[in-house]
Every structure is written in C-alpha cells, then in structure tokens.
mmCIF file of C-alpha atoms (C1' of nucleotides) in Angstrom:
data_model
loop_
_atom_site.group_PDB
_atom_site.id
_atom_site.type_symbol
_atom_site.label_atom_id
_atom_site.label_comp_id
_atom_site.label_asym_id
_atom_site.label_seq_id
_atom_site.Cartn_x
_atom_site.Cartn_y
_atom_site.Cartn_z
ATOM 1 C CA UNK A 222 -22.465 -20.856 8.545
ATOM 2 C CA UNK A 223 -20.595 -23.883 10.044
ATOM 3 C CA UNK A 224 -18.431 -24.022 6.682
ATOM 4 C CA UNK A 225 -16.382 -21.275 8.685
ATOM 5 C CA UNK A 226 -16.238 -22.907 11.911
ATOM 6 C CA UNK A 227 -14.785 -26.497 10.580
ATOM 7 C CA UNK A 228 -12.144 -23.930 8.092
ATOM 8 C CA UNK A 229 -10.708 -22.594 11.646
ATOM 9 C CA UNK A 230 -10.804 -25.922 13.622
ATOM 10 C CA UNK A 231 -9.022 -27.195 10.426
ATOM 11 C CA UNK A 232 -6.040 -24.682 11.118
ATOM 12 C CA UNK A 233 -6.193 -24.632 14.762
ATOM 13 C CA UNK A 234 -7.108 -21.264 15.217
ATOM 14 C CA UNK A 235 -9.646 -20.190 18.099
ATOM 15 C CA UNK A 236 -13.257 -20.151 17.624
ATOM 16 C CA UNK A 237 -14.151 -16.510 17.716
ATOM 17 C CA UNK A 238 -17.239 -14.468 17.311
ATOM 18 C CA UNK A 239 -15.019 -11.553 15.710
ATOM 19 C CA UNK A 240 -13.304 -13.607 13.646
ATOM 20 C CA UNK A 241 -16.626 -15.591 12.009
ATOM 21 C CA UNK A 242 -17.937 -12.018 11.730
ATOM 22 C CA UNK A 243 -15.195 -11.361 9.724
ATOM 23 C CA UNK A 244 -15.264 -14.190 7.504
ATOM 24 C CA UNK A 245 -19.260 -13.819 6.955
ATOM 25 C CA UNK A 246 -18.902 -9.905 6.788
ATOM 26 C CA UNK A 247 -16.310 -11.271 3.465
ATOM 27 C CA UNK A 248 -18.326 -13.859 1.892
ATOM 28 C CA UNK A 249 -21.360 -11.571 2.175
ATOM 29 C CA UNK A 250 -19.201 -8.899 0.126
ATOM 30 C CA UNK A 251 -15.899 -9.733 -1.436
ATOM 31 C CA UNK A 252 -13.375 -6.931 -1.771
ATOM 32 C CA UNK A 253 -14.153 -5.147 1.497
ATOM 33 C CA UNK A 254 -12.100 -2.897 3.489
ATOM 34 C CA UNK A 255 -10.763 -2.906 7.054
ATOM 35 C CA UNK A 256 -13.812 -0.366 7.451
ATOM 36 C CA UNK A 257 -16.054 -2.089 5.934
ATOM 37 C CA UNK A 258 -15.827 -5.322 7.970
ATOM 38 C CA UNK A 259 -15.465 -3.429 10.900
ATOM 39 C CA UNK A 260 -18.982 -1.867 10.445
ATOM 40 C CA UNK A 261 -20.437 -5.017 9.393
ATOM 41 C CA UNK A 262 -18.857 -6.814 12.722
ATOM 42 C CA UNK A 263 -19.508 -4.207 14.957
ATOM 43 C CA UNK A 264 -23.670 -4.334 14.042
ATOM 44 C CA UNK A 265 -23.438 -7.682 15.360
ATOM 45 C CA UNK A 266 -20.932 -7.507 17.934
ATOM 46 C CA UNK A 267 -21.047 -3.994 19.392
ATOM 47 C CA UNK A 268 -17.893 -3.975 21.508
ATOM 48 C CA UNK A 269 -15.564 -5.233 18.959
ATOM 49 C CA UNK A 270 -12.472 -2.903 17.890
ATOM 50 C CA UNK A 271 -10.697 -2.366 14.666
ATOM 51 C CA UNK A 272 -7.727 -3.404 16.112
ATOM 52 C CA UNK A 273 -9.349 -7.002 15.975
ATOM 53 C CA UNK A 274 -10.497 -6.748 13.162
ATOM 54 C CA UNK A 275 -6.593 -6.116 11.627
ATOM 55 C CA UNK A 276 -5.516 -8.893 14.048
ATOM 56 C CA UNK A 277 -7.575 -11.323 12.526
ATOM 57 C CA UNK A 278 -7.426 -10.267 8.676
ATOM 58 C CA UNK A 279 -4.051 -10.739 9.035
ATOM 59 C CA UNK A 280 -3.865 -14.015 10.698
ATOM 60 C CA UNK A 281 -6.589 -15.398 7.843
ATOM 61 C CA UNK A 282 -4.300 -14.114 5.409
ATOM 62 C CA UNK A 283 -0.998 -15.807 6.841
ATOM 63 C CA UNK A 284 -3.273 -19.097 6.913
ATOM 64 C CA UNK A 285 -4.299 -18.844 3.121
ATOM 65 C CA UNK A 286 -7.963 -18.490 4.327
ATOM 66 C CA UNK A 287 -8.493 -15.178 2.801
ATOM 67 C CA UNK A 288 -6.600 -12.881 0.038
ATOM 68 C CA UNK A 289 -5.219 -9.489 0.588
ATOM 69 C CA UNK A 290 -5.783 -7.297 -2.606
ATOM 70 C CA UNK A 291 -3.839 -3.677 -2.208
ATOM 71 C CA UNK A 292 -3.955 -1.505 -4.569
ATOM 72 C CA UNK A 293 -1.644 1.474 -5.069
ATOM 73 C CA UNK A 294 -2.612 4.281 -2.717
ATOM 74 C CA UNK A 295 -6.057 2.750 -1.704
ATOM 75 C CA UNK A 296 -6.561 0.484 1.663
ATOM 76 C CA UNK A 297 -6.569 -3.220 1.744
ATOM 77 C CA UNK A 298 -9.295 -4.969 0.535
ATOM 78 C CA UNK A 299 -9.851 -8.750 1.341
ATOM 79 C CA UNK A 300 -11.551 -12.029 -0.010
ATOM 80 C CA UNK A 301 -12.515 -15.872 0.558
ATOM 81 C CA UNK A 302 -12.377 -16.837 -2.647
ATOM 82 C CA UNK A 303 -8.476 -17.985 -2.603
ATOM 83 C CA UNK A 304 -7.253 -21.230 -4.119
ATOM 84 C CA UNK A 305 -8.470 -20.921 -7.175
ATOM 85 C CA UNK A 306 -6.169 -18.585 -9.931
ATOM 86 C CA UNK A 307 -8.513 -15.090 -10.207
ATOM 87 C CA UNK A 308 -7.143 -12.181 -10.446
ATOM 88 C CA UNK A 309 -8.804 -8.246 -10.609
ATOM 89 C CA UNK A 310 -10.192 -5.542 -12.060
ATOM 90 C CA UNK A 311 -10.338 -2.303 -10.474
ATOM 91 C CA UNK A 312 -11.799 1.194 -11.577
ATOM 92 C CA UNK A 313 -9.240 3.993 -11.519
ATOM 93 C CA UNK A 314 -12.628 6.296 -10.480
ATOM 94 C CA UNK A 315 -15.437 4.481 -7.870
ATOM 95 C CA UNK A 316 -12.658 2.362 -6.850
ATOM 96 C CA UNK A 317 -14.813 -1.165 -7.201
ATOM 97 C CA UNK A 318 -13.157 -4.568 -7.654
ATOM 98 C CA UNK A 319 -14.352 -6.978 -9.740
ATOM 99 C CA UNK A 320 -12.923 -10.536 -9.947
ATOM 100 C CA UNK A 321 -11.954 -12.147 -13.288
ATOM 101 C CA UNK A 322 -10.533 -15.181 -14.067
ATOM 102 C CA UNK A 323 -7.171 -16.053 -15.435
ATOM 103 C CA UNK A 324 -5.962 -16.022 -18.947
ATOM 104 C CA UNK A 325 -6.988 -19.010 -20.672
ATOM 105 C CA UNK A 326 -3.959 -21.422 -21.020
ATOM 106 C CA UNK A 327 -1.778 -19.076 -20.075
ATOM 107 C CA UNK A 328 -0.025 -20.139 -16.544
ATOM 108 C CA UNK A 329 0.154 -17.110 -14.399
ATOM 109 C CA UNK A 330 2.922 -18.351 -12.143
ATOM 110 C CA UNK A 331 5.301 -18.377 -14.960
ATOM 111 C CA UNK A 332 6.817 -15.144 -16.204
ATOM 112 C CA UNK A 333 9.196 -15.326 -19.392
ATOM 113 C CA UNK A 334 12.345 -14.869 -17.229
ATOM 114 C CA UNK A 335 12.078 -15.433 -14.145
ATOM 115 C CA UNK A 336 15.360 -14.724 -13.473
ATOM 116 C CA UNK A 337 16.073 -17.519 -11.045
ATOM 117 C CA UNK A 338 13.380 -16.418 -8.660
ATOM 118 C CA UNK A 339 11.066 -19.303 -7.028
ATOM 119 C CA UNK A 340 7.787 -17.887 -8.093
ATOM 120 C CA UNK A 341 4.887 -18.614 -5.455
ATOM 121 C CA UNK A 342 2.435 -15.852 -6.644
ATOM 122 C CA UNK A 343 1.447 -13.827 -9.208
ATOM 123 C CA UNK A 344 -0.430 -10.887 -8.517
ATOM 124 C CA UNK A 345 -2.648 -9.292 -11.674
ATOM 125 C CA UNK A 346 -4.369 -6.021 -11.577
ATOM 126 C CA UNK A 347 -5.942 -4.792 -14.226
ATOM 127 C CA UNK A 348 -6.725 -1.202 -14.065
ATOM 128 C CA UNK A 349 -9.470 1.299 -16.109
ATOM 129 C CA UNK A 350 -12.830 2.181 -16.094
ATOM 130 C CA UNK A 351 -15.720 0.370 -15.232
ATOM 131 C CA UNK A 352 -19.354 0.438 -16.945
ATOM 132 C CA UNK A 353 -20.924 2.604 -14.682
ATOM 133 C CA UNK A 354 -18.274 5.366 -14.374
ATOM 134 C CA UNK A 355 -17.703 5.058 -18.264
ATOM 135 C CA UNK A 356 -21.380 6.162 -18.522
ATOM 136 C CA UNK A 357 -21.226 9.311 -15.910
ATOM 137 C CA UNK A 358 -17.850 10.846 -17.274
ATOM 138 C CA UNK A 359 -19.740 10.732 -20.698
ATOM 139 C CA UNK A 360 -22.862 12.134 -19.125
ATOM 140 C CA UNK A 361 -21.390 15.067 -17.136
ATOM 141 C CA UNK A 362 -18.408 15.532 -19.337
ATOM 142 C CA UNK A 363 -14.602 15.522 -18.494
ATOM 143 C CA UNK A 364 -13.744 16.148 -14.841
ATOM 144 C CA UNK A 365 -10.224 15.516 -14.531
ATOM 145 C CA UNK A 366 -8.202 18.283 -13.559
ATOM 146 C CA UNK B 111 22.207 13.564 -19.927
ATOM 147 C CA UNK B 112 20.292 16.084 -22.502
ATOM 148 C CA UNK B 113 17.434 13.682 -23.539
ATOM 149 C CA UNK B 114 15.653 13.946 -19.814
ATOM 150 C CA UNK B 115 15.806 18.244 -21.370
ATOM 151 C CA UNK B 116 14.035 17.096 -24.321
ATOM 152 C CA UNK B 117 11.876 15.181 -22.793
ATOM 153 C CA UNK B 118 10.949 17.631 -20.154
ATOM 154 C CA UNK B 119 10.206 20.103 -22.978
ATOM 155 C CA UNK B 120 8.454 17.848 -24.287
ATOM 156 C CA UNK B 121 5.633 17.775 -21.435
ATOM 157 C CA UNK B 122 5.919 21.407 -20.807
ATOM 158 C CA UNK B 123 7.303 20.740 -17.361
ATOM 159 C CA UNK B 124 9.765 23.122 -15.928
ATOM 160 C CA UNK B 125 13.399 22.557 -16.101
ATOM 161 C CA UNK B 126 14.744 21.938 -12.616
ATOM 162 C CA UNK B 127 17.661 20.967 -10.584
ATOM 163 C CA UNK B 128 15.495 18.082 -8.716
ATOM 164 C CA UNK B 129 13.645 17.302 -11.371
ATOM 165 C CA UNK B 130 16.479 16.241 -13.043
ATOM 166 C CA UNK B 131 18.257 14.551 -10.298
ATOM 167 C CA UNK B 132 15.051 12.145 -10.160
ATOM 168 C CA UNK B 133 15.301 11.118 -13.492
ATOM 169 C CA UNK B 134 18.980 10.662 -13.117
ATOM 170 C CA UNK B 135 18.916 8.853 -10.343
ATOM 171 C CA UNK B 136 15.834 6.386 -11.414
ATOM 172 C CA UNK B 137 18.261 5.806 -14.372
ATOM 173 C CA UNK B 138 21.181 5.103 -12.651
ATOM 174 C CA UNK B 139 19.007 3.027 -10.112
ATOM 175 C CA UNK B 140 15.656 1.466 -11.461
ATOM 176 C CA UNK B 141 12.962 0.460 -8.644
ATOM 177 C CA UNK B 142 14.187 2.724 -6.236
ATOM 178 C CA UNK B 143 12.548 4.668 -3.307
ATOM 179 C CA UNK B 144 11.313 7.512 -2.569
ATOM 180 C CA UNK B 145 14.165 7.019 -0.045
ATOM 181 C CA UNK B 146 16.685 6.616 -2.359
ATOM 182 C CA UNK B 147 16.457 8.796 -5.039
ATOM 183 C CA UNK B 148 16.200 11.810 -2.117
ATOM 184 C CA UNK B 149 19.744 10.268 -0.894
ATOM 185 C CA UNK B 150 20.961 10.488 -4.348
ATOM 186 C CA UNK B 151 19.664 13.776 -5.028
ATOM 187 C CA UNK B 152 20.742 15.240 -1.800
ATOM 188 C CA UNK B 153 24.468 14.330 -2.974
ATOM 189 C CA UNK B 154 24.159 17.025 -5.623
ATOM 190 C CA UNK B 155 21.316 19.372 -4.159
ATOM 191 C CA UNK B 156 22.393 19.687 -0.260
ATOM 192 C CA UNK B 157 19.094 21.995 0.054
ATOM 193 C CA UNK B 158 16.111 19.994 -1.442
ATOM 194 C CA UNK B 159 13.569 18.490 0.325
ATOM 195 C CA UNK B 160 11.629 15.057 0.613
ATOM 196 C CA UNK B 161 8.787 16.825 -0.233
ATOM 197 C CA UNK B 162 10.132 18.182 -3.645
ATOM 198 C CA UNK B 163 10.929 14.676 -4.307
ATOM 199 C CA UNK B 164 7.589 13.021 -3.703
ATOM 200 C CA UNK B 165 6.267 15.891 -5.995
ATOM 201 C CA UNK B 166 8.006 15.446 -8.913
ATOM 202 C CA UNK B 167 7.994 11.865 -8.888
ATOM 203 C CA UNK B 168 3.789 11.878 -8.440
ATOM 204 C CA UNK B 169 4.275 14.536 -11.588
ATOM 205 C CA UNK B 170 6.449 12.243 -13.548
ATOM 206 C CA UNK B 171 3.715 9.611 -12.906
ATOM 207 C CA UNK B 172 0.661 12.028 -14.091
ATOM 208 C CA UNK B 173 2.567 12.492 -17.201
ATOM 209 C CA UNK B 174 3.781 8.932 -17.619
ATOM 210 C CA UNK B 175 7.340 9.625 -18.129
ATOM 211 C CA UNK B 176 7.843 7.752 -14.720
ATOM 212 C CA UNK B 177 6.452 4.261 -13.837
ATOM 213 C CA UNK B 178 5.314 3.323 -9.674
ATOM 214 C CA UNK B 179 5.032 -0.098 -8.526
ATOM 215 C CA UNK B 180 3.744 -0.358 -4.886
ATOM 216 C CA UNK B 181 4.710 -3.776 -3.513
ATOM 217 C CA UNK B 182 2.384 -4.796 -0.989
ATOM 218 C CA UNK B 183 4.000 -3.083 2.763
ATOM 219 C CA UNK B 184 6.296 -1.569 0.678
ATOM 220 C CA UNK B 185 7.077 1.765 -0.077
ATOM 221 C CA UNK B 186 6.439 3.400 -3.735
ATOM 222 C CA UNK B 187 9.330 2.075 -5.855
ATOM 223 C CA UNK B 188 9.492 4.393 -9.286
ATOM 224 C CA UNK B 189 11.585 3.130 -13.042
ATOM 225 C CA UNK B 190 12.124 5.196 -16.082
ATOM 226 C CA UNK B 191 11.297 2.216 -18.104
ATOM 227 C CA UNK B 192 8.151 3.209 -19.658
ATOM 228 C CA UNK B 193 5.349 2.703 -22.907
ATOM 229 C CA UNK B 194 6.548 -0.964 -23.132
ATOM 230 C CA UNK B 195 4.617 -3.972 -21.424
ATOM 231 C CA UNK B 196 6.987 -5.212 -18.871
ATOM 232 C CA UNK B 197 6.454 -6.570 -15.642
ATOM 233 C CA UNK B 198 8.218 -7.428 -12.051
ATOM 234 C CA UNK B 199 9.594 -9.817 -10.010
ATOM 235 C CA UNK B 200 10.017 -9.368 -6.203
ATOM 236 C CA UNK B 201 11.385 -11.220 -3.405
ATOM 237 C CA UNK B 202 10.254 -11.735 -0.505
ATOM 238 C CA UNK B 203 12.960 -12.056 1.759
ATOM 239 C CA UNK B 204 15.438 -8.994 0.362
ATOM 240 C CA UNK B 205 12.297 -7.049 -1.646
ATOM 241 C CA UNK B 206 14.632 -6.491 -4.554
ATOM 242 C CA UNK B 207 12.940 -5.922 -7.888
ATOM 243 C CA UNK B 208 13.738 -7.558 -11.535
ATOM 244 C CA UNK B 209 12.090 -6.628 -14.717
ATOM 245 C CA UNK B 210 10.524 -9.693 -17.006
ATOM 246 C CA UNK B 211 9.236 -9.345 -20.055
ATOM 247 C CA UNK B 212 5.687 -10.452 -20.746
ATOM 248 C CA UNK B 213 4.283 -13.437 -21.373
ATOM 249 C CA UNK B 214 5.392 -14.584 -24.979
ATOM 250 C CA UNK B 215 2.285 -13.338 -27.395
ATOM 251 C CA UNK B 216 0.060 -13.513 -24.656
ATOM 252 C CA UNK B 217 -2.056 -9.962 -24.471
ATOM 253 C CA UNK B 218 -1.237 -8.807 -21.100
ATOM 254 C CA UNK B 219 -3.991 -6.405 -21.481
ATOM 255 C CA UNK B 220 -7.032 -8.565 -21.982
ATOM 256 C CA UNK B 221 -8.676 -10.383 -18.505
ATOM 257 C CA UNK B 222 -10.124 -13.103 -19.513
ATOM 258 C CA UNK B 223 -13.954 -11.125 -19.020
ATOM 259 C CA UNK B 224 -13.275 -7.513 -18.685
ATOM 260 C CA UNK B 225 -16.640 -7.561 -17.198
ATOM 261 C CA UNK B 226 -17.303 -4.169 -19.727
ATOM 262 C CA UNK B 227 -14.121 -2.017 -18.028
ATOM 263 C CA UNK B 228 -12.171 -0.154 -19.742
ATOM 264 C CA UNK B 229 -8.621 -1.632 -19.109
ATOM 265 C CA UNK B 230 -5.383 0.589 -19.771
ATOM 266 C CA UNK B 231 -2.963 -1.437 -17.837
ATOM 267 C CA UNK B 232 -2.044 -5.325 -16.648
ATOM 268 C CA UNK B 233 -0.020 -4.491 -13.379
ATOM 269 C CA UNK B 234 1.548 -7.787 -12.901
ATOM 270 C CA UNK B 235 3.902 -8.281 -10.096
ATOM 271 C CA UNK B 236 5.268 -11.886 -9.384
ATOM 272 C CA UNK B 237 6.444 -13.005 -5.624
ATOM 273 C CA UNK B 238 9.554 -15.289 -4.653
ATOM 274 C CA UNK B 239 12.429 -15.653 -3.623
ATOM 275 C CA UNK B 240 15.695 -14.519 -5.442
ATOM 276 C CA UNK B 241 18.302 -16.663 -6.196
ATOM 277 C CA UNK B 242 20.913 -14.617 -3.329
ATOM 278 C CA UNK B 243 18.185 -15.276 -0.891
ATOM 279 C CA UNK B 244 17.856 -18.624 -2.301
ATOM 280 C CA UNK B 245 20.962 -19.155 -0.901
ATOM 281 C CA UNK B 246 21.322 -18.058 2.447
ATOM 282 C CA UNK B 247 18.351 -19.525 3.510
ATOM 283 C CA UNK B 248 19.777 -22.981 2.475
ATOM 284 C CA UNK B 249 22.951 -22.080 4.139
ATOM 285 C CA UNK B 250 21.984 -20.536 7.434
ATOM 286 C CA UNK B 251 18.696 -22.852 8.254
ATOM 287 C CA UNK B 252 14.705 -21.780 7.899
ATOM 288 C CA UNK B 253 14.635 -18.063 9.602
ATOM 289 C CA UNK B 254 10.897 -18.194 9.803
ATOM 290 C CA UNK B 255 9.350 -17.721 12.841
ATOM 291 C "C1'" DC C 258 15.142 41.817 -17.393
ATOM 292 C "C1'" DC C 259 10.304 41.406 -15.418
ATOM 293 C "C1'" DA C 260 5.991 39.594 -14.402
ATOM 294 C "C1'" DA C 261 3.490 35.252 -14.236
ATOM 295 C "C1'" DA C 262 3.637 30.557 -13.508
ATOM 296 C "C1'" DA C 263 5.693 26.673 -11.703
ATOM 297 C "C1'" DT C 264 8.349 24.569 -8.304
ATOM 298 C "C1'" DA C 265 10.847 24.183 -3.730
ATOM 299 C "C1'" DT C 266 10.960 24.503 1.133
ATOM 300 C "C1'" DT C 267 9.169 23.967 5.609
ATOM 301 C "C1'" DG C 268 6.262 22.082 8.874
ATOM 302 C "C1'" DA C 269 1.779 20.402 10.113
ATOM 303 C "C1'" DT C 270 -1.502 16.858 9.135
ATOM 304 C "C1'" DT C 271 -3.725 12.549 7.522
ATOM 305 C "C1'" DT C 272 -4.216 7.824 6.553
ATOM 306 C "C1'" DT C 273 -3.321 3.222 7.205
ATOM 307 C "C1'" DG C 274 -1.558 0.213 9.965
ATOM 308 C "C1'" DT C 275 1.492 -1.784 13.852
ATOM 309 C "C1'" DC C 276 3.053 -2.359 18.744
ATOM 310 C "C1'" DA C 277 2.341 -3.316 23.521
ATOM 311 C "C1'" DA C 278 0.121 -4.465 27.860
ATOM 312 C "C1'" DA C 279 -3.640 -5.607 30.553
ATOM 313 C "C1'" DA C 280 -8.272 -7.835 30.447
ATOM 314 C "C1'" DT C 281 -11.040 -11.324 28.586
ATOM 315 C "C1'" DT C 282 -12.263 -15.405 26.122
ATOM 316 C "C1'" DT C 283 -11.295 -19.911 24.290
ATOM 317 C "C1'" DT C 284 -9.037 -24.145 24.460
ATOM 318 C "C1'" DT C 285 -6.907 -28.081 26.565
ATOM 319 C "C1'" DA C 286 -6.308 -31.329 29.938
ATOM 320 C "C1'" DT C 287 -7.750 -33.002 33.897
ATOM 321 C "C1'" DA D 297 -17.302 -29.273 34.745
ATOM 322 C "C1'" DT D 298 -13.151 -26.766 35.978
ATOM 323 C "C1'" DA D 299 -8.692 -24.720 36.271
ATOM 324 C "C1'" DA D 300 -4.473 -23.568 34.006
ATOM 325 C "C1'" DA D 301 -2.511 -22.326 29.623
ATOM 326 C "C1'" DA D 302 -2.923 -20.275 25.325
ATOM 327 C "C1'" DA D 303 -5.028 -17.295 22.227
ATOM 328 C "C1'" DT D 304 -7.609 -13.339 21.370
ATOM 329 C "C1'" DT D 305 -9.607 -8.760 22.405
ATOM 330 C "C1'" DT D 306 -9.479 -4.209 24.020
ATOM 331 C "C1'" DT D 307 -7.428 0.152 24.596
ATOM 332 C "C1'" DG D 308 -4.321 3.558 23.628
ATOM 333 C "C1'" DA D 309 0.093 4.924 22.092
ATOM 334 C "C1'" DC D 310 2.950 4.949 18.184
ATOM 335 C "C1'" DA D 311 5.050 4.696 13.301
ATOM 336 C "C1'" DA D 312 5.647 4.971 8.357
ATOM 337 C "C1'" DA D 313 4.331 6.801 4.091
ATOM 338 C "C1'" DA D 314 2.448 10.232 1.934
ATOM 339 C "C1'" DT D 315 -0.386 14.551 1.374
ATOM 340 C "C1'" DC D 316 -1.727 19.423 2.361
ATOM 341 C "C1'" DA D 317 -0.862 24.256 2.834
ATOM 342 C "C1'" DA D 318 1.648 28.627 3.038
ATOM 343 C "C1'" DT D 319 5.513 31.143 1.912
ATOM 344 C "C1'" DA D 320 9.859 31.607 -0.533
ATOM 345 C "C1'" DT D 321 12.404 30.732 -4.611
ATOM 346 C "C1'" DT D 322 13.246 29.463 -9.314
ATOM 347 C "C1'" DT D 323 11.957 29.003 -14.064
ATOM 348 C "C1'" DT D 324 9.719 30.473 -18.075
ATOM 349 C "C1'" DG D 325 8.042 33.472 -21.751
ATOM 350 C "C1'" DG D 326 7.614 37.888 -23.444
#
DNA sequence: CCAAAATATTGATTTTGTCAAAATTTTTAT
DNA sequence: ATAAAAATTTTGACAAAATCAATATTTTGG
C-alpha cells in the first residue's frame, strides 16, 4: 500500500506505522469506528493505544484525507472515500452505513436559501431500514417497545 | 398557549408543568439546547431538574412532536417545527442554526440507490459560515490557528 | 377523592472523546 | 550516518453529554 505513504508525504505529515494502520484498517472497511480501527491496528501493532488512534483520525480528517460520518447518538465512523459528493444511508436498527451517491443534477452544496451563509459542506443522512433488518422484524414480528 | 394541551392530549402524554415549559421554550427559541430550554424552564419551575428535561425532550422525539438535530461536537439542539421537509444551516464559527427549505421539487427523500432501505428521513445539515461571522473574520484578521 | 400510571427529582454511572506530560519515533539538516 | 528538532505515541487523568435507577411527587381516570 504505498498509495498511503505518497498521500502523507503529500501533506507533510509523519510516516507512521499507526497511522498507515489506520488508513488500511479504513480502506479495508469503510464506515468503521474508533473501536474498530483500534482492533484492526492493534493485531498488527500490539502496543498501539486508542488514544492514537483518535490523534490520528482526527488529524486525517483536518487534512481532508478521510471523512467523519456521526450520526445522532452513535460513535464516529470514518472513510477514505472523500472528494467525491456521496453521501449515506444508515439503518435505524443494525446500525450499518451504506454509501450512496448524490442526487442526480441536483447540487448538494446549494440549499434554496442559504441565508447568506458560505456553504462548504453538505452533510446527507438518510435514515430507515435496511434489507436485512426489514426481513428479521418481519420474521420475528414487532419488537419495539 | 392551549394548542401544546391539545396536542399533548392528543399523544396521551401527561399534562405537566415541564412538559410544557419545553414546548414553550423550543417555540419561543427554535434549535436550542438541552442547556437552554432547562435555563428557560428553570425561570418558571425553580425545582425541576436537567434530568426531567432530557426526558421529555427524548419523549417529544419518540412521539415526533419534537425534532433533534445533533451537529457534529455539538450538543442535541431540539425545534417544534415538525411533519414538513425542512432542513439546516450551521456555522461554523458561532454554531447558530437557520432553517432552509428544501431543494425546489427535488425529493429529499429518495438517495439516488437506496441500496433496498427503507428511508423515512433526508437529515440534511449544510456547514458555513454566517453572514455575522462573515464579518468579523474580515474585520479582525484569519483567527485560525 | 383515590388508586394506578406517569413523571420528576436526585445522584450515580456510562460513553465518547479530549487534555496533558513524559517517552519514543520520525524527520530534517548536517 | 548522526544529532537536534519536530512530530507522534503512550499513559493516565479528566470532561461533556447523556443515560440509568430508585424514590418521591404529580397527573390521570374512574
């Protein structure tokens, strides 16, 4: 994976075996959590701490090299797929994120009124239910409260 | 203010002091905090408690009579503006929050692939600067670090 | 007005994440 | 290659936002 390597010379940022396990812990699976990557890291690099692991998602993210997705009441999740105008669904049961792409036409960094605001991002969730859960509910029958 | 009665009633939720104050206060003062509202309500009802506020405001929510938005590193914000398809605009800088209406025609609701989910909702939350902070920045110099 | 249900109060707890300082690693410049 | 400077990592304390749980109080429906 020197793709990663030439990415961080490109933005002067150190060359560091937690932070390339970070980025290859996120290409290998998009959407992951803090915990996630930190289990995926610490396989390979046993001494590593979560601490890190925040330290460096949040430097990729002030660099543009990866996305910060947060949904209401759930922990971050993070991607490398940034540049490009995607946006997300998530399922209000498992939880999963699933990328989709923008509306066709339709530019996402305009809003009707924007009120005088400088728009620099627009952030699009869409929430429901995905295939899978759709099928259990049916299967085992209601089990909301 | 009889209609937030009605509409209580309405969604067979009991009719309380707090419960009131919320709504009164989110109407008086869309987007505001969990922080805020208890400030407001604590003006009327010296006793309550943060907690009764954070419950009736996650009730409010089950029963969609209340909205949430949940700015990235933000606390909750909450609005009484409800049922129609309206979105936000945030800034940056101050964190104040605008309504905007949807995109003109455009179905808010439909991802371009909905990769088979379900979808009940297009959370769409647009970042920027407001025009206020617009301002000082150009006045007092770049504050970024 | 009274019993049952819902809500409020209080205080502990959890979750997610940041802060800070010393130790280590990486980079830069010889 | 090497030493100083800069960046990162490690460790542990800390903080903010929100939930949980138990008891007290209020609201509702008969």
């Amino acid at each position: 994976m020197n793709k990663h390597r030439t990415l961080l010379k490109h933005h002067k940022l150190s060359l560091t075996a937690v932070r390339l396990g970070v980025l290859e812990a996120l290409d290998a699976q998009p959407h992951s959590s803090v915990e996630e990557i930190f289990a995926v890291v610490k396989d390979k690099i046993v001494t590593t701490s979560k601490q890190a692991i925040y330290n460096n998602l949040n430097t990729l993210v002030k660099h543009g090299i990866i996305r910060e997705i947060k949904p209401k009441g759930e922990p971050s999740r993070y991607e490398t797929r940034v540049g490009d105008n995607h946006h997300h669904l998530i399922c209000r049961e498992c939880h999963m994120i699933v990328d989709t792409d923008c509306f066709s036409g339709a530019p996402c960094l305009e809003p009707m009124d924007d009120h005088g605001f400088n728009v620099d991002e627009a952030e699009i969730l869409f929430w429901g239910i995905c295939p899978s859960c759709q099928n259990n509910t049916n299967k085992e029958g209601s089990k909301d409260e």
